[in-house]
mmCIF file of C-alpha atoms in Angstrom:
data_model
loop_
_atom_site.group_PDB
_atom_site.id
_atom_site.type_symbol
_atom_site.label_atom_id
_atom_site.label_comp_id
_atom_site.label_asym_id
_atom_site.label_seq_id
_atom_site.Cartn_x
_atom_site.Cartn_y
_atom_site.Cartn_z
ATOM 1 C CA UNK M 1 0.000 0.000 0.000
ATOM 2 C CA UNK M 2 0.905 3.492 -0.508
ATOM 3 C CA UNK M 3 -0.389 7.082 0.088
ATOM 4 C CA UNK M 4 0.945 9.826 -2.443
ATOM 5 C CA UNK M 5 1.418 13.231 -0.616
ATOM 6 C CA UNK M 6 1.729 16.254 -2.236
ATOM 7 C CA UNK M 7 5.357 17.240 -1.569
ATOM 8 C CA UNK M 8 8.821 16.042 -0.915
ATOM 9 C CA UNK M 9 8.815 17.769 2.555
ATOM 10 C CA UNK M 10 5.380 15.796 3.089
ATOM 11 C CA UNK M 11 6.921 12.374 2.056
ATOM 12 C CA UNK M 12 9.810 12.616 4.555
ATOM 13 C CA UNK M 13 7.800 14.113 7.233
ATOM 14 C CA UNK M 14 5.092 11.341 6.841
ATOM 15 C CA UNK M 15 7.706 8.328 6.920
ATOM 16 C CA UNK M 16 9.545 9.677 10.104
ATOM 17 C CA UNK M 17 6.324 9.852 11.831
ATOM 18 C CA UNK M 18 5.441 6.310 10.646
ATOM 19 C CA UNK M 19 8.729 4.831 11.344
ATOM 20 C CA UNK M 20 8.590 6.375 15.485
ATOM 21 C CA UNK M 21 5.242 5.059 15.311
ATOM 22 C CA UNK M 22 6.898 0.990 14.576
ATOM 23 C CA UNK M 23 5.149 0.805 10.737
ATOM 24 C CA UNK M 24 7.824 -0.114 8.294
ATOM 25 C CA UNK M 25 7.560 2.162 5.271
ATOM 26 C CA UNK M 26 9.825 3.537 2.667
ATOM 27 C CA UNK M 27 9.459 6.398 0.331
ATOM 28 C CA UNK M 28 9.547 6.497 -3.244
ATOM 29 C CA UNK M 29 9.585 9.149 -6.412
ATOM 30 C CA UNK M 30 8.435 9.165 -9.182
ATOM 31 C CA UNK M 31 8.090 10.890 -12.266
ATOM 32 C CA UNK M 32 4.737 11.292 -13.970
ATOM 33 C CA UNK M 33 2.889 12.708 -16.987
ATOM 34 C CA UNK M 34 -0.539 14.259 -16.780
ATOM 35 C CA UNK M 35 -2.266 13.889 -19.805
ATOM 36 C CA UNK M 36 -6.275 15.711 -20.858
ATOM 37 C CA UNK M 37 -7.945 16.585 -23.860
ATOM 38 C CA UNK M 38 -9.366 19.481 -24.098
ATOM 39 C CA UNK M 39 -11.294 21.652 -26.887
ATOM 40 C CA UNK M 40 -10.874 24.874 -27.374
ATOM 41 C CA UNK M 41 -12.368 28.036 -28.871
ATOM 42 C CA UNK M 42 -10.488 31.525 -28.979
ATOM 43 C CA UNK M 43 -12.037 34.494 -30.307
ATOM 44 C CA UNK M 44 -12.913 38.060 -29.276
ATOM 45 C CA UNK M 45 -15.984 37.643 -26.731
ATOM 46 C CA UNK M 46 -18.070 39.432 -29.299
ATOM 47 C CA UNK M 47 -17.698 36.615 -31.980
ATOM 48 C CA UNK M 48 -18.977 34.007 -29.809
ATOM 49 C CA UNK M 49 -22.512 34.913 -29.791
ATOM 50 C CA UNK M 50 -23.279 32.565 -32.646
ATOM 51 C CA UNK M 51 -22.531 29.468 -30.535
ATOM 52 C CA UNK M 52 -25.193 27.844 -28.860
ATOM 53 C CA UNK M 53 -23.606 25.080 -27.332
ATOM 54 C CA UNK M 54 -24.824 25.091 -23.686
ATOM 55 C CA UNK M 55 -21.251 24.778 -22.192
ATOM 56 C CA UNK M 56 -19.708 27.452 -23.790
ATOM 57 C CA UNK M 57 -22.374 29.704 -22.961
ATOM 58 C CA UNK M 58 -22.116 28.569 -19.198
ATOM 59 C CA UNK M 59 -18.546 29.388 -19.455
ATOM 60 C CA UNK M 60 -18.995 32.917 -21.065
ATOM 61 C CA UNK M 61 -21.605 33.410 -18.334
ATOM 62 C CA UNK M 62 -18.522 33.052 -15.514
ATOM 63 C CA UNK M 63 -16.231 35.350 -17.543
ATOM 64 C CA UNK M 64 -18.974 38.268 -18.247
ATOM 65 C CA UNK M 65 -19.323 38.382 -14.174
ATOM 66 C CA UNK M 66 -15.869 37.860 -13.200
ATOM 67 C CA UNK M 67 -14.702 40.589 -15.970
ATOM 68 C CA UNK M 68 -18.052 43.063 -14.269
ATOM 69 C CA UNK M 69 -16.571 42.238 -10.650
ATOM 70 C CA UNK M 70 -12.827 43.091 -11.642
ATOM 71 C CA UNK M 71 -14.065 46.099 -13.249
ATOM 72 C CA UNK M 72 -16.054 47.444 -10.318
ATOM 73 C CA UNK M 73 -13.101 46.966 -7.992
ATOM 74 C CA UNK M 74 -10.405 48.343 -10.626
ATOM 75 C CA UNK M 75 -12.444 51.715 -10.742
ATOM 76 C CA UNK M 76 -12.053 51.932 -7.682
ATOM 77 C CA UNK M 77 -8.574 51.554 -6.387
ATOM 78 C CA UNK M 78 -5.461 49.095 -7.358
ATOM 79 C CA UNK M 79 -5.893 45.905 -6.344
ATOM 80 C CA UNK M 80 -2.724 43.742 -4.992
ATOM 81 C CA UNK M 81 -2.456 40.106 -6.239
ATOM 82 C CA UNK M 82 -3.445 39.068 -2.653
ATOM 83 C CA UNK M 83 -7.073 40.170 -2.735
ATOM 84 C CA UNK M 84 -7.662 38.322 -5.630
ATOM 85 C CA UNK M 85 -9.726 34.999 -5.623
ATOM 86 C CA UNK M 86 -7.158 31.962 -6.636
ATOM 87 C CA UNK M 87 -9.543 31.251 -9.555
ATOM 88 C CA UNK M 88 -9.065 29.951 -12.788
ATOM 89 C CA UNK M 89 -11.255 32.356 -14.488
ATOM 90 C CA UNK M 90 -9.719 35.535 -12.842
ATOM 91 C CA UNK M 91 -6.531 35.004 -14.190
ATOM 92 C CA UNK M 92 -7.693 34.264 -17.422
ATOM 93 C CA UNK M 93 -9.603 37.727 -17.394
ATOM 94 C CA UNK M 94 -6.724 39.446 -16.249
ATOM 95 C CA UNK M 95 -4.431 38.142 -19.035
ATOM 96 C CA UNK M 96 -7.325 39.104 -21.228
ATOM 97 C CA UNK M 97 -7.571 42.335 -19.638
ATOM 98 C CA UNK M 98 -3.428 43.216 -19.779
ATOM 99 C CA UNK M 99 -3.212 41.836 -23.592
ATOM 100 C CA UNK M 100 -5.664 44.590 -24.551
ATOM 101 C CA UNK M 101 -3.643 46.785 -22.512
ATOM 102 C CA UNK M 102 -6.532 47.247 -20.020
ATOM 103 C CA UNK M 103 -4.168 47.060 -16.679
ATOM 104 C CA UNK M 104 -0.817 47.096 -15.772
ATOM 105 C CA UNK M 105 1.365 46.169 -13.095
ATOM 106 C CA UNK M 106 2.932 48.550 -10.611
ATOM 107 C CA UNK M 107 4.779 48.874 -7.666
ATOM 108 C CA UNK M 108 3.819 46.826 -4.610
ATOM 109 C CA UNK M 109 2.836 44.159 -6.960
ATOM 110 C CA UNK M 110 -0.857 46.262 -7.678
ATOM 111 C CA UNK M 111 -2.855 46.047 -10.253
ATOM 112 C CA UNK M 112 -3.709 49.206 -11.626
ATOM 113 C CA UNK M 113 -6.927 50.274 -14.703
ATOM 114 C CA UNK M 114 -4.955 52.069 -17.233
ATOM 115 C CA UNK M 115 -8.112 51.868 -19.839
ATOM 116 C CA UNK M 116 -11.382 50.608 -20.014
ATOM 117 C CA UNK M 117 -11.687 48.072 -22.733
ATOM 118 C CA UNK M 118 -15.231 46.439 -23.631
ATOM 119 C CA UNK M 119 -15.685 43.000 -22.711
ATOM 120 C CA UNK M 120 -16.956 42.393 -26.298
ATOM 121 C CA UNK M 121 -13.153 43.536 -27.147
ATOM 122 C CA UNK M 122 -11.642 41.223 -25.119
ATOM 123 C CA UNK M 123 -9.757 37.943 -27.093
ATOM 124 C CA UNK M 124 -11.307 34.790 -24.661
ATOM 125 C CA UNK M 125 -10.109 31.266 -24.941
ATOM 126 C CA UNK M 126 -12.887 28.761 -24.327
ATOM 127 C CA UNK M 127 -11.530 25.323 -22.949
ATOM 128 C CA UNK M 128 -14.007 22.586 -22.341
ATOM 129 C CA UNK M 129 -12.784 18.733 -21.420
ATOM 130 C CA UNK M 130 -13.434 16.304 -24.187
ATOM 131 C CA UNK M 131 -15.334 13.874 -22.497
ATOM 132 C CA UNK M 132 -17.772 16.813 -21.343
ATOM 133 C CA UNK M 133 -18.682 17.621 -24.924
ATOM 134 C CA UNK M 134 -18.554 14.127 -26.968
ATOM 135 C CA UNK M 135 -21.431 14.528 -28.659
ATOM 136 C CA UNK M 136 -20.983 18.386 -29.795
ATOM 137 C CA UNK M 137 -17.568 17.918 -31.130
ATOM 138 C CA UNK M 138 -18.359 18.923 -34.567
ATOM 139 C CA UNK M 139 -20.689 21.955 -33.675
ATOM 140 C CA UNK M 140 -17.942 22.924 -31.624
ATOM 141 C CA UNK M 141 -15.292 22.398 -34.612
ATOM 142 C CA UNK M 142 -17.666 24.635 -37.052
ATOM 143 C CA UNK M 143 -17.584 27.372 -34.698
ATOM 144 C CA UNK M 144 -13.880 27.753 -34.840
ATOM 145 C CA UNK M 145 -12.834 25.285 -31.919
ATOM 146 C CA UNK M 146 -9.723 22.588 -31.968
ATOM 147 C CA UNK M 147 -8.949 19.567 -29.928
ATOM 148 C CA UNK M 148 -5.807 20.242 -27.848
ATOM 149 C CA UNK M 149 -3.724 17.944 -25.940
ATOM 150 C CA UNK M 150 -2.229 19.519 -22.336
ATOM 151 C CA UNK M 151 0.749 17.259 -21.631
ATOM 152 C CA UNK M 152 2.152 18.165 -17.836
ATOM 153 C CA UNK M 153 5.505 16.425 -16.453
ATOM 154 C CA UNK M 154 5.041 16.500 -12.773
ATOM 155 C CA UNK M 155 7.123 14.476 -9.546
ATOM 156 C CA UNK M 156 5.190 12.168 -7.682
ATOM 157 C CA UNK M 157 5.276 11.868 -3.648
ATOM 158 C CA UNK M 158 4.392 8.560 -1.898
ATOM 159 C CA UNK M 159 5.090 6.659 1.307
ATOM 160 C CA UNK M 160 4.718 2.495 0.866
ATOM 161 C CA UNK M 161 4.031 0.679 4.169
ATOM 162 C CA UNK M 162 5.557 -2.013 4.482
ATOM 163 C CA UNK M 163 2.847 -4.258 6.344
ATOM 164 C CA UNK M 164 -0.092 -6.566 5.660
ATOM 165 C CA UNK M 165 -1.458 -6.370 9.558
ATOM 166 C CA UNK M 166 -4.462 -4.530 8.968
ATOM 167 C CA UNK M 167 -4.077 -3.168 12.669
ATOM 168 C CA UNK M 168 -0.935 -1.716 11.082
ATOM 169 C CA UNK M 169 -2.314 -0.684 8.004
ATOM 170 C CA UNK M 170 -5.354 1.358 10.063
ATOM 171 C CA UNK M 171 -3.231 2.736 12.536
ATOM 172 C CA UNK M 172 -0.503 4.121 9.459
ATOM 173 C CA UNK M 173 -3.753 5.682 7.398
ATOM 174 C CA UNK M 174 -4.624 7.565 10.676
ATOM 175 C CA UNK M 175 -1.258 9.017 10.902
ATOM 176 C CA UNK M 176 -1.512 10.030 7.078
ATOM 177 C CA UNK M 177 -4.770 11.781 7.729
ATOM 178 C CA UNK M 178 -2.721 14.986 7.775
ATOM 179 C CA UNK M 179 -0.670 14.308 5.231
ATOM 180 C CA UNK M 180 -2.854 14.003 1.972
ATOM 181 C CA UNK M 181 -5.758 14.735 1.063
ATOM 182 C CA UNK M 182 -9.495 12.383 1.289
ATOM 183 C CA UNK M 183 -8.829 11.109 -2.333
ATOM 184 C CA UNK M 184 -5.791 9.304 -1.859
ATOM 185 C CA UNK M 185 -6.496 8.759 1.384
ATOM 186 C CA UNK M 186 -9.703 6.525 0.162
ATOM 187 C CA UNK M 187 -7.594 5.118 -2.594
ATOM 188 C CA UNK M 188 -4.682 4.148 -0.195
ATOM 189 C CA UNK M 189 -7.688 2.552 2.637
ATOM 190 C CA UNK M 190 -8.993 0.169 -0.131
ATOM 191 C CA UNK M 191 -5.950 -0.873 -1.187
ATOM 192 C CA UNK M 192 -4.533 -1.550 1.959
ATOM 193 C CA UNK M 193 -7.124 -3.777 2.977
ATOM 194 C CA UNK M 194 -7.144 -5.494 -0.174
ATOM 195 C CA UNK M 195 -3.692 -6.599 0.030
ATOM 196 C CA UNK M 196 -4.085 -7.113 3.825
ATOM 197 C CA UNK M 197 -6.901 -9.229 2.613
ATOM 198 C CA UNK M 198 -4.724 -11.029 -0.293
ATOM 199 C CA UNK M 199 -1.771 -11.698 2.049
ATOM 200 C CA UNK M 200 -3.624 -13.744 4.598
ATOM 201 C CA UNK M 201 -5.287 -15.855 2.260
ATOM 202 C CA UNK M 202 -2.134 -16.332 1.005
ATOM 203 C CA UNK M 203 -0.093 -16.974 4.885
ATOM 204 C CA UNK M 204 -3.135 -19.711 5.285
ATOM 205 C CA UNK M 205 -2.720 -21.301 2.021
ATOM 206 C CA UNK M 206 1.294 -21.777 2.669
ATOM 207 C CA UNK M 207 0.642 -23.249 5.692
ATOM 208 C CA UNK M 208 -0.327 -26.306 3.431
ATOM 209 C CA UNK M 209 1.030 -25.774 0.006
ATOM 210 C CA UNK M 210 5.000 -25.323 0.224
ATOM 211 C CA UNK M 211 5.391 -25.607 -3.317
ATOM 212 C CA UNK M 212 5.634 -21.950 -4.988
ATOM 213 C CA UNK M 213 4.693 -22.800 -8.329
ATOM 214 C CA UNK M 214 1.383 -25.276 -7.099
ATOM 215 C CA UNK M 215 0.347 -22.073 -4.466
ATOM 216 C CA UNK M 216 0.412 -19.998 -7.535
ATOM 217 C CA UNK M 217 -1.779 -21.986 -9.826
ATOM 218 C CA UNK M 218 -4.282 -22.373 -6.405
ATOM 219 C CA UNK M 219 -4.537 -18.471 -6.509
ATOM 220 C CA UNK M 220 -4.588 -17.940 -9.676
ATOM 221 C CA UNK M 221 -7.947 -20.139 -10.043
ATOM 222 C CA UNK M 222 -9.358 -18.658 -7.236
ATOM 223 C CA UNK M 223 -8.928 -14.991 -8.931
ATOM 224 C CA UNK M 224 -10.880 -13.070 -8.450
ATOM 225 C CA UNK M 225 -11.283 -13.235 -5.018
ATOM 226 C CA UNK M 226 -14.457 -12.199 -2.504
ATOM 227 C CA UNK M 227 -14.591 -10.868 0.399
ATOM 228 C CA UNK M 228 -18.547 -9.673 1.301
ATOM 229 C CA UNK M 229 -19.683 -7.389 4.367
ATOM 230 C CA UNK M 230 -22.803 -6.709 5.259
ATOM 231 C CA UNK M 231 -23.592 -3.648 2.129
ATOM 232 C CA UNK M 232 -21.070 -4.048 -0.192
ATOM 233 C CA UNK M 233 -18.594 -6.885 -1.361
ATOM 234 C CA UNK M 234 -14.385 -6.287 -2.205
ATOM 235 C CA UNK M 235 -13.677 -8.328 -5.271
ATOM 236 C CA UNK M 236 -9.446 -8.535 -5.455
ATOM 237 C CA UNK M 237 -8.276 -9.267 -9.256
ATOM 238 C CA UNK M 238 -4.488 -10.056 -9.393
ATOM 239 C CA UNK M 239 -1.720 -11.864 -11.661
ATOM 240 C CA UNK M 240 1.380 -13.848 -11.411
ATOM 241 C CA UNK M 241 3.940 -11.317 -11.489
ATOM 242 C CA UNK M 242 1.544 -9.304 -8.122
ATOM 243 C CA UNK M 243 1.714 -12.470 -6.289
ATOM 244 C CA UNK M 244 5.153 -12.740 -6.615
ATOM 245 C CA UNK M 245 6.052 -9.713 -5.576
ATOM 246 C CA UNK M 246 3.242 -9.451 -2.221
ATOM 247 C CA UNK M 247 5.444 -13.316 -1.389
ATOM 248 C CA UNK M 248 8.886 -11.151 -1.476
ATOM 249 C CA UNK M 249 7.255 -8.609 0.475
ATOM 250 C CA UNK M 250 6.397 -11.163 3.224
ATOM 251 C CA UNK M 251 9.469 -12.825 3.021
ATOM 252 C CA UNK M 252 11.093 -9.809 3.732
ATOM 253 C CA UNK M 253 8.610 -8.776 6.954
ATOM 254 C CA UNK M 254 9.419 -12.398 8.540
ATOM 255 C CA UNK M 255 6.355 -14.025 7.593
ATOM 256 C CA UNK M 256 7.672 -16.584 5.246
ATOM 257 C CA UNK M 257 10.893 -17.867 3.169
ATOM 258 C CA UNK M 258 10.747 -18.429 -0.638
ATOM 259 C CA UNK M 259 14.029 -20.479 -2.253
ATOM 260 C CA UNK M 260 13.929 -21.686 -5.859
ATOM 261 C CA UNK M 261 10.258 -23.406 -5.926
ATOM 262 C CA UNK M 262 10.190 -24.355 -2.198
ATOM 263 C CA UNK M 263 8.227 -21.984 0.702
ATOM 264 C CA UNK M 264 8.795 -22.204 3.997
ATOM 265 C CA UNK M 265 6.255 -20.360 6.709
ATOM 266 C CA UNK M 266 7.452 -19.307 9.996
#
């Protein structure tokens, strides 16, 4: 099992608290690629009154009361970076706003309305995930719009704990509570149990079957494998090279000894 947390800082902080705490872990890197498809329409907010597709006009909708608000405030007085909402839309309006030459930035980091420039005068880029708009692809491709694929290289954080208890494995997800977020977290909970769940059906099979290659083809005929509760049922899908590598990880907690085809269980 392992939980992904969101920084390096996180990742050694998370495995010296689980190591004082008597949960084997270890940490691990990696580097990842973040891949979406989106579609996307840029034209002057004027031009886009022709299209009728319901999520573009949703979107325009956000833009037209972001730009008023912005407006209002610029009027005003400066604004500093800090007042601003961390939104997606407001810095897309700002850009918008500082390509037309709108606003520009001064001292103190401020924001400051050098001209007022029409929304309608305004270039706006649309972007709209694919799988949101499937079926309108080729309205959306008449009205001037393009797929585009965002490609982002980004470093991965995570902590592996090194146990199949599930006493252990509860007590290390309560510890990484503050750590990540309730996604992973969730992620990290079922698949701890699952392999907590896999391992002992596994430590009671060996107890009988000392021959590696016979306890394999006994799993692998059992996959997948059930467990039920009361509302809901875990079903565990797995494959040779998994197994193999959940029997090293007991062997190396103390659980078990594999040599060549023989298995030996402590």
């Amino acid at each position: 099992m392992r939980i992904e947390v969101p920084s390096r800082e996180y990742m050694s902080e998370l495995s010296r608290v689980l190591s004082k705490a008597g949960i084997m872990n270890k940490t691990k890197e990696e580097l990842a690629w973040e891949i979406s498809h989106v579609v996307s329409i840029k034209k002057k907010f004027s031009e886009f009154g022709g299209v009728s597709v319901e999520e573009v006009r949703t979107r325009l909708e956000e833009i037209e009361s972001v730009f008023n608000s912005l407006m209002e405030k610029l009027k005003e007085r400066e604004l500093s970076f800090e007042e601003l909402i961390d939104d997606p839309t407001v810095v897309e309006v700002l850009e918008a706003l500082e390509k037309a030459g709108a606003i520009e930035v001064i001292e103190d980091e401020k924001i400051k309305l050098v001209k007022e420039v029409p929304l309608e005068e305004l270039e706006i880029e649309v972007d709209l995930p694919i799988e949101e708009v499937w079926d309108k692809i080729e309205e959306l491709e008449e009205a001037g719009g393009k797929l585009v694929t965002e490609v982002k290289l980004v470093k991965r954080y995570y902590v592996e704990i090194m146990e199949v208890e599930l006493e252990a494995i509860q007590k290390a997800l309560e510890i990484a509570e503050e750590y990540t977020d309730e996604e992973s977290l969730l992620e990290s909970t079922i698949s701890g149990v699952a392999k907590s769940a896999l391992a002992q059906v596994i430590l009671a099979l060996v107890k009988e079957i000392r021959r590696k290659d016979e306890l394999l083809d006994v799993l692998l005929s059992m996959e997948p494998i059930n467990f039920e509760g009361d509302k809901a049922t875990m079903r565990i899908y797995f494959d040779e090279d998994a197994v193999e590598d959940l029997l090293k990880e007991l062997q190396t907690l103390g659980y078990l000894k594999v040599k060549g085809n023989r298995i030996w269980f402590y």
